[in-house]
PDB file of C-alpha atoms and ligand atoms in Angstrom:
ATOM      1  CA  UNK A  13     -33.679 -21.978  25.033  1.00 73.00           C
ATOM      2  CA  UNK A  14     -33.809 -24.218  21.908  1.00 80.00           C
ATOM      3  CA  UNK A  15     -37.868 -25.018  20.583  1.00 91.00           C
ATOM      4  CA  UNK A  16     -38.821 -28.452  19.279  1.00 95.00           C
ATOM      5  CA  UNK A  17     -41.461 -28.632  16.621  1.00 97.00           C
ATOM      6  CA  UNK A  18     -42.714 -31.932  15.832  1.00 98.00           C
ATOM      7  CA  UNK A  19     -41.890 -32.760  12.506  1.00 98.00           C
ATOM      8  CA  UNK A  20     -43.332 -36.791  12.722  1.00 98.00           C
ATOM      9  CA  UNK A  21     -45.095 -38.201  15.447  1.00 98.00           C
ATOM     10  CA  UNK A  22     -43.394 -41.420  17.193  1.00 98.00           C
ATOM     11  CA  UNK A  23     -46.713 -42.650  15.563  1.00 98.00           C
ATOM     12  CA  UNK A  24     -45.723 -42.117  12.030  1.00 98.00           C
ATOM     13  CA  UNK A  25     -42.451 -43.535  12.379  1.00 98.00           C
ATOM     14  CA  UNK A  26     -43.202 -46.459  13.533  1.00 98.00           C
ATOM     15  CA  UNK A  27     -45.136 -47.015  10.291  1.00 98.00           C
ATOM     16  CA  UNK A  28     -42.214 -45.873   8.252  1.00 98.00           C
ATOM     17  CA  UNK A  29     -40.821 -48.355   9.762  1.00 98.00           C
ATOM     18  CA  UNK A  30     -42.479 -51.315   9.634  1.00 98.00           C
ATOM     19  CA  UNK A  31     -43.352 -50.700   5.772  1.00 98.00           C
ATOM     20  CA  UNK A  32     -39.342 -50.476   5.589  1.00 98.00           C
ATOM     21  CA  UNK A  33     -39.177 -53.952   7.507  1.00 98.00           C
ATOM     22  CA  UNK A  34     -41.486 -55.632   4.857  1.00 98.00           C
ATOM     23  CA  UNK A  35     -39.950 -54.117   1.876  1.00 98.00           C
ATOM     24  CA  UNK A  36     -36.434 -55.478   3.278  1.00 98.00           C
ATOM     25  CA  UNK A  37     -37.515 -58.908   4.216  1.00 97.00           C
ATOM     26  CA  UNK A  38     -39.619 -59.269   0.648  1.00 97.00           C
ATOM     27  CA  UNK A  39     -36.159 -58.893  -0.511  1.00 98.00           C
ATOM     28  CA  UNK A  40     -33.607 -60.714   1.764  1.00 98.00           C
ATOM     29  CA  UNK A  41     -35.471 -64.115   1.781  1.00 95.00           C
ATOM     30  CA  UNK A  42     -33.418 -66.769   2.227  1.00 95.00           C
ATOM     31  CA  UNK A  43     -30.315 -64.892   2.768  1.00 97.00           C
ATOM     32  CA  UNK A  44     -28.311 -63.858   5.998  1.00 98.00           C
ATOM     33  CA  UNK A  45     -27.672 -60.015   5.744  1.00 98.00           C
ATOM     34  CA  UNK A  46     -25.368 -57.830   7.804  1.00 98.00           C
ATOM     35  CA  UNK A  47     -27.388 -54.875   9.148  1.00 98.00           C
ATOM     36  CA  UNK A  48     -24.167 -52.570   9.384  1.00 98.00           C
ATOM     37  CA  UNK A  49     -25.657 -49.410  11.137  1.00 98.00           C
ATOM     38  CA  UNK A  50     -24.242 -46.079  11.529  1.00 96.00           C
ATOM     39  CA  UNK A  51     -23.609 -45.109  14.907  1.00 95.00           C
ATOM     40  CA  UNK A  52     -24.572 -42.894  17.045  1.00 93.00           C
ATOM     41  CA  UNK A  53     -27.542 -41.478  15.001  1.00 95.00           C
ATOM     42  CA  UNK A  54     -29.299 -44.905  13.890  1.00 97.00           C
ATOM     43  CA  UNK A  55     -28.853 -47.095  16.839  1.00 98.00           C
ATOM     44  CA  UNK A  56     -32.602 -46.581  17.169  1.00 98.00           C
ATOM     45  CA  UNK A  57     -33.599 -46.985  14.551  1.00 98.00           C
ATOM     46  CA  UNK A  58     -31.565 -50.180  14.139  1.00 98.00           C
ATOM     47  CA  UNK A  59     -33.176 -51.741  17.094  1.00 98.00           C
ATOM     48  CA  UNK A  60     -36.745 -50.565  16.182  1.00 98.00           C
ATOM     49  CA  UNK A  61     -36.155 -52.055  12.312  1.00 98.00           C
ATOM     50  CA  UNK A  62     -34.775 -55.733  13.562  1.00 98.00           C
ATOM     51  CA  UNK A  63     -37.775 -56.250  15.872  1.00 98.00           C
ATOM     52  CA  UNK A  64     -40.420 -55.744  13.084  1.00 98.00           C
ATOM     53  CA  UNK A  65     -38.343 -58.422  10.756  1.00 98.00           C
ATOM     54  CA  UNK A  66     -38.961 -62.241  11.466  1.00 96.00           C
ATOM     55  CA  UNK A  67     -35.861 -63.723   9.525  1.00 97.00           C
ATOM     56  CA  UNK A  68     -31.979 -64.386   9.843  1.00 97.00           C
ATOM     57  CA  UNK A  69     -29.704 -61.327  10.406  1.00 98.00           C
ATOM     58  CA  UNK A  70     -26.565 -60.270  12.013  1.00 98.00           C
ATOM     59  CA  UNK A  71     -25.912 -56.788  13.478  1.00 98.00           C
ATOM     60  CA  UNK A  72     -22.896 -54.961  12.787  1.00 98.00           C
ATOM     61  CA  UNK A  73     -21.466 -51.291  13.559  1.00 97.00           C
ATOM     62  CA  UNK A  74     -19.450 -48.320  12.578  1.00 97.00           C
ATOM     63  CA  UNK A  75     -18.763 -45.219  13.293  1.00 96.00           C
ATOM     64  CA  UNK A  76     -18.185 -42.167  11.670  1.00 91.00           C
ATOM     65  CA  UNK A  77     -18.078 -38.405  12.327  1.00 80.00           C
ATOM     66  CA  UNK A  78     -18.446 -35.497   9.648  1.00 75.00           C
ATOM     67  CA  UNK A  79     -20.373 -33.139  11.918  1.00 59.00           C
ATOM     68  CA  UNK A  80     -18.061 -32.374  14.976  1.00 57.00           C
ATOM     69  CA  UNK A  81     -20.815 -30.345  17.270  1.00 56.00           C
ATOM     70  CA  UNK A  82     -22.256 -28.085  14.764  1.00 61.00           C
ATOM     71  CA  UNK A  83     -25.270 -28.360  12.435  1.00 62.00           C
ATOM     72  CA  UNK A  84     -22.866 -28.331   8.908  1.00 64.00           C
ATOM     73  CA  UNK A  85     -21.251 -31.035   8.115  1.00 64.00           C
ATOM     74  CA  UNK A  86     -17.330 -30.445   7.774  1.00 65.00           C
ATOM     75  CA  UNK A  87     -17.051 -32.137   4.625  1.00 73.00           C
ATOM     76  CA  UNK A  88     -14.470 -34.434   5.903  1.00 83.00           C
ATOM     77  CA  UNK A  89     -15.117 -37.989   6.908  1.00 90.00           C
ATOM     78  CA  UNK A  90     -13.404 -40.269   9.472  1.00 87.00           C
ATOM     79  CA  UNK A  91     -13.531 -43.906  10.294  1.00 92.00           C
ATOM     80  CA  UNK A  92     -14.098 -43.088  14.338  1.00 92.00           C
ATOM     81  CA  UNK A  93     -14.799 -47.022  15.459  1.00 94.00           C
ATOM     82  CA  UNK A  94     -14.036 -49.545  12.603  1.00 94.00           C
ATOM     83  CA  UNK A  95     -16.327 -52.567  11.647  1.00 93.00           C
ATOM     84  CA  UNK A  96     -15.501 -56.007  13.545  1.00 93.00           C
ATOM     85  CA  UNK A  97     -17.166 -58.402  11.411  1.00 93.00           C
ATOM     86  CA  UNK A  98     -15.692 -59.279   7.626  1.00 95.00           C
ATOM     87  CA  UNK A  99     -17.465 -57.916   4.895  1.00 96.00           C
ATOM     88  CA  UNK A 100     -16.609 -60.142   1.999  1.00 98.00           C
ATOM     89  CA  UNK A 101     -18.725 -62.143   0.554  1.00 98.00           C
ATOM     90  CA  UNK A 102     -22.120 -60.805   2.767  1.00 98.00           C
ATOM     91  CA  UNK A 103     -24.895 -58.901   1.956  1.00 98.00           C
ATOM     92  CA  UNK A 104     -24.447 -55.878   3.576  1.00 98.00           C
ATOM     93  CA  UNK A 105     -27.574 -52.920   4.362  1.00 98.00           C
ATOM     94  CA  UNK A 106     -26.100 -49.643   6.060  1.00 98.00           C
ATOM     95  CA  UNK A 107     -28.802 -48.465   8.366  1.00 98.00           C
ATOM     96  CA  UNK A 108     -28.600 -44.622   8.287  1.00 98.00           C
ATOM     97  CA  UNK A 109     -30.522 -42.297  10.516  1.00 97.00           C
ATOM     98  CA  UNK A 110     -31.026 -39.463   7.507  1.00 97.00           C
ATOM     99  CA  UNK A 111     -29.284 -38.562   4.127  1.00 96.00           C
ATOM    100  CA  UNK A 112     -28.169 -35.028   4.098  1.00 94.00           C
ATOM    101  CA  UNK A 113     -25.476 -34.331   1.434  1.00 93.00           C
ATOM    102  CA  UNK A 114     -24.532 -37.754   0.930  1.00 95.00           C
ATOM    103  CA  UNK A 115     -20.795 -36.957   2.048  1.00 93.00           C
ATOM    104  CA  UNK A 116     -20.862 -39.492   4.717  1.00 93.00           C
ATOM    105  CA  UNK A 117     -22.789 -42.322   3.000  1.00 96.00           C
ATOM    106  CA  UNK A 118     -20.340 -41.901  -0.220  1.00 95.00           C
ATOM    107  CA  UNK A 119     -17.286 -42.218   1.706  1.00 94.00           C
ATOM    108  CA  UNK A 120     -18.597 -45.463   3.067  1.00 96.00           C
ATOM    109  CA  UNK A 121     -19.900 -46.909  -0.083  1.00 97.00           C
ATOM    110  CA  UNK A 122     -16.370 -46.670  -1.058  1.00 95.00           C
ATOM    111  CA  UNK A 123     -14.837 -47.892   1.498  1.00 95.00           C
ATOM    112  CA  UNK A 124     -17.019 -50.942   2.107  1.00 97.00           C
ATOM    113  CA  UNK A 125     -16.942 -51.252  -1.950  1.00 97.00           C
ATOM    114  CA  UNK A 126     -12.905 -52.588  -1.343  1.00 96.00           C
ATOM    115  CA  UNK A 127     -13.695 -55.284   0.949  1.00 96.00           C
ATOM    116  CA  UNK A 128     -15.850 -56.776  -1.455  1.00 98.00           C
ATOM    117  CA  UNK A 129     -19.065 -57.606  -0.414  1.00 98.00           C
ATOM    118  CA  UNK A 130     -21.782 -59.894  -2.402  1.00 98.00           C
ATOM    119  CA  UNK A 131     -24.480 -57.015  -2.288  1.00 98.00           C
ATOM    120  CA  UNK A 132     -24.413 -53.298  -0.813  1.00 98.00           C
ATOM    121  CA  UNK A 133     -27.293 -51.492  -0.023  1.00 98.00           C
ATOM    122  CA  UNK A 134     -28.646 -48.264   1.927  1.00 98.00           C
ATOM    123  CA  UNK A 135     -31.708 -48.045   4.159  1.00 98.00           C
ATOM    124  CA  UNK A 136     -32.267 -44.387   5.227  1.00 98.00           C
ATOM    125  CA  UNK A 137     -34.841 -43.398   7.504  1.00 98.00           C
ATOM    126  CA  UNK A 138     -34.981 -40.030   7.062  1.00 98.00           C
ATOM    127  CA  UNK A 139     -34.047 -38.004   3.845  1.00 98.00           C
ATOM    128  CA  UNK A 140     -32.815 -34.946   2.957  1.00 96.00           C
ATOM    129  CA  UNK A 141     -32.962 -34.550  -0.606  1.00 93.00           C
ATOM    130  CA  UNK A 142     -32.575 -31.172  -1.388  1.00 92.00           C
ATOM    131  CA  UNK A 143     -29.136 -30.641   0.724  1.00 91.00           C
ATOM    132  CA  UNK A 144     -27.832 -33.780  -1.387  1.00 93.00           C
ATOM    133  CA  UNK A 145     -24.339 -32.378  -2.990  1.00 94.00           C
ATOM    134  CA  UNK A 146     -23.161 -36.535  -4.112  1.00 94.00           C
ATOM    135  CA  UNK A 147     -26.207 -38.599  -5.726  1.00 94.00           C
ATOM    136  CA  UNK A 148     -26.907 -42.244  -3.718  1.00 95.00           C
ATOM    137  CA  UNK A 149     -29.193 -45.020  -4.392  1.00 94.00           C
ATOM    138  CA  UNK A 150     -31.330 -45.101  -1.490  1.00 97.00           C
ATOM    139  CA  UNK A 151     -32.923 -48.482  -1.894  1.00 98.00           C
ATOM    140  CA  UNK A 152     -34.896 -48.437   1.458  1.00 98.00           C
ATOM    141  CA  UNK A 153     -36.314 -44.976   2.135  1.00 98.00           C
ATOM    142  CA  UNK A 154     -38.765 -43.903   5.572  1.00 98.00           C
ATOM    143  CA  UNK A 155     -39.810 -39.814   5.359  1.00 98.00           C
ATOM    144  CA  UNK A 156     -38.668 -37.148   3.357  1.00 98.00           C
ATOM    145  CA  UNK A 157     -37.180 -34.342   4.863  1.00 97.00           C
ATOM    146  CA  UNK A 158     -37.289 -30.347   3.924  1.00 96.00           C
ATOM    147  CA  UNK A 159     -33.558 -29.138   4.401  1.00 94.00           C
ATOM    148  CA  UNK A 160     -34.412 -28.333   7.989  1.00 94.00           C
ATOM    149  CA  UNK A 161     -31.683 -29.408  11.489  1.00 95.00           C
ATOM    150  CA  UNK A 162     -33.362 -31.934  13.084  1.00 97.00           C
ATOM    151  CA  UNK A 163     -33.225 -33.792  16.627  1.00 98.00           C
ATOM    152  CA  UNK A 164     -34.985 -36.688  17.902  1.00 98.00           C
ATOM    153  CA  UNK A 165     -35.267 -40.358  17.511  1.00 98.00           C
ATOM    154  CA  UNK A 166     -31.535 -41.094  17.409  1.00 98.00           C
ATOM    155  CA  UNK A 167     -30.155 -37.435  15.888  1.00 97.00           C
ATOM    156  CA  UNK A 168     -28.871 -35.080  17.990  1.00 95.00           C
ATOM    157  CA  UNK A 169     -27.515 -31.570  18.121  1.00 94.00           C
ATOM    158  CA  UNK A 170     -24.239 -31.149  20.204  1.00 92.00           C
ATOM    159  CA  UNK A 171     -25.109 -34.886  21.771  1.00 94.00           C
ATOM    160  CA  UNK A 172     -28.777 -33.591  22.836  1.00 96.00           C
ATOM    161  CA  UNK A 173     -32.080 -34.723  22.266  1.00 97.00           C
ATOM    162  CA  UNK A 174     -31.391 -38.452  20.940  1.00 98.00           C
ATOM    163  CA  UNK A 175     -33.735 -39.894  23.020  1.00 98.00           C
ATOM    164  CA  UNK A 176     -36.761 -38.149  22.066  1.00 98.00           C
ATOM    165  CA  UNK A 177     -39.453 -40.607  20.364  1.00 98.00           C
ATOM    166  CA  UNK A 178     -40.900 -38.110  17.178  1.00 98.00           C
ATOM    167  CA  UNK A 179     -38.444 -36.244  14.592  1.00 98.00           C
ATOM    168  CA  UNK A 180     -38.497 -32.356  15.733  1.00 98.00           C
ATOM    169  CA  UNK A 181     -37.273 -29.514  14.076  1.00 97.00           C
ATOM    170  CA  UNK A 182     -34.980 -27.309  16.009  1.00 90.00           C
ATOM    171  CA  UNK A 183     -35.342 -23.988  16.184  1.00 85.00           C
ATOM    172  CA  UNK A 184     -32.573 -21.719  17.982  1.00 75.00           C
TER     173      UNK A 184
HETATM  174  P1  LIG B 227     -24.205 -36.183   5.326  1.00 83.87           P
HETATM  175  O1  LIG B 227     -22.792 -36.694   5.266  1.00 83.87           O
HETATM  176  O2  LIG B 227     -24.260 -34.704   5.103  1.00 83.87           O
HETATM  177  O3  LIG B 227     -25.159 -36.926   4.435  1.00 83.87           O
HETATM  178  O4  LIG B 227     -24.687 -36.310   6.812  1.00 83.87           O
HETATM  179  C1  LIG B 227     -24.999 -37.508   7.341  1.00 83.87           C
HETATM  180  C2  LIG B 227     -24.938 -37.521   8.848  1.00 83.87           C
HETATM  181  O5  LIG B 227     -25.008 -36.240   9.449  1.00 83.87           O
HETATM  182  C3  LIG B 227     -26.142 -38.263   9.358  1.00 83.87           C
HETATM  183  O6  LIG B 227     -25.837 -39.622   9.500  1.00 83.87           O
HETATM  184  C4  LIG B 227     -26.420 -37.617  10.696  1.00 83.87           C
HETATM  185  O7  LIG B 227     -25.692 -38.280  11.699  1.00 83.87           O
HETATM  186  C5  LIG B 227     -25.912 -36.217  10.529  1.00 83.87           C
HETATM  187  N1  LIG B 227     -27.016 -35.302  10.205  1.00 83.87           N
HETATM  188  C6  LIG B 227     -27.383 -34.835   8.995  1.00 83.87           C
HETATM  189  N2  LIG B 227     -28.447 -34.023   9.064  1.00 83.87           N
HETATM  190  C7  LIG B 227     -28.776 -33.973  10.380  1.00 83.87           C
HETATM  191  C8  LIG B 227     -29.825 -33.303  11.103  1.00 83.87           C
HETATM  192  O8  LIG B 227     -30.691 -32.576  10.575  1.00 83.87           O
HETATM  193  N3  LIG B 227     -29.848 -33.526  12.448  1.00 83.87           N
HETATM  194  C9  LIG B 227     -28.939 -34.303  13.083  1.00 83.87           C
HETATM  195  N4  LIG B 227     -27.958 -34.957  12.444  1.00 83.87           N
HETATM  196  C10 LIG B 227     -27.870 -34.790  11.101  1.00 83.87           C
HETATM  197 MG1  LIG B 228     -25.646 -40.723  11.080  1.00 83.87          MG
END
C-alpha cells in the first residue's frame, strides 16, 4: 500500500494562493487575461485561484501529457486536447500545477510563442527546482518543492489521489 506524508496542509495552500491572487491582480489591472490552465493537474488550482481574484478574466484549457502513468517524465510532449480560444493579441497566464524539469512548460512557451500573444506568462503553484533540466521564468510562484513525487491537490500518480486537499509525498 502506497503512504501519504503531508507535505502542505490544505491550510497553507490556500495562502499560497491567495498571495498568488494579489500579486496577479496588482498586475493585470485593467486588462482582460486568458487564464490558460494545464489540464488535468491544475484544474484545482485554477478554480481555487479565480475565486480569490475580483477582476475581468476568461478561462481557457489545454492539455498535455509527458508522464504516461509513471513518475518520470518521458521527455516527449504532446498536444492531447488543443486550446479553443485565439491567442493573438491576449494576455495569456498558463496555470501550472508544479514545475519539474521544465520539459512540458518549454514546449508550450513555444508553441503559444507562434500564435502571437500580447503578453505570456507562467503561474506555478508548486516548484521543483532542483529537477529543472530547461530554465523558465516563473513569474507567479506558490511553494517550493524538494525533488520528491507528489500527489494531492490536483497531481496524481497513475490517475490517483487528485482529489486530496494538502500536497503529500508518496512513498511506495
Ligand atoms: P515537467 O515537464 O517535467 O516540468 O513536468 C510537468 C508536469 O508533470 C506537471 O504539470 C505535472 O502534471 C507532472 N508532474 C511533475 N512532477 C510531478 C509530481 O511530483 N507529481 C505529480 N505530477 C507531477
Ligand atoms: Mg501539469
Amino acid at each position: 500500500m502506497p503512504q501519504l506524508q503531508t507535505l502542505f496542509t490544505p491550510e497553507e495552500i490556500k495562502l499560497a494562493v491567495k498571495r498568488l491572487a494579489q500579486e496577479i491582480s496588482r498586475d493585470y489591472q485593467g486588462k482582460n487575461p486568458l487564464f490558460l490552465g494545464v489540464l488535468k493537474g491544475s484544474f484545482i488550482f485554477m478554480a481555487d485561484l479565480i475565486r480569490n481574484l475580483d477582476m475581468p478574466l476568461e478561462v481557457e484549457f489545454v492539455a498535455l501529457s509527458s508522464y504516461g502513468q509513471g513518475m518520470e517524465s518521458s521527455g516527449k510532449v504532446n498536444v492531447v486536447q488543443d486550446l479553443r480560444t485565439s491567442v493573438k493579441g491576449r494576455d495569456i497566464l498558463i496555470i501550472e500545477d508544479i514545475i519539474d524539469t521544465g520539459i512540458t512548460l518549454s514546449f508550450l512557451l513555444e508553441y503559444l510563442q507562434c500564435k502571437k500573444p500580447a503578453s505570456l506568462k507562467i503561474c506555478a503553484l508548486f516548484d521543483k527546482a532542483s529537477c529543472r533540466q530547461i530554465p523558465l521564468p516563473i513569474d507567479y510562484l506558490g511553494l517550493s518543492v524538494p525533488d520528491v513525487f507528489v500527489v494531492g491537490y490536483g497531481l496524481d500518480y497513475d490517475e490517483k489521489f487528485r482529489h486530496l486537499p494538502g500536497l503529500y509525498l508518496l512513498k511506495e
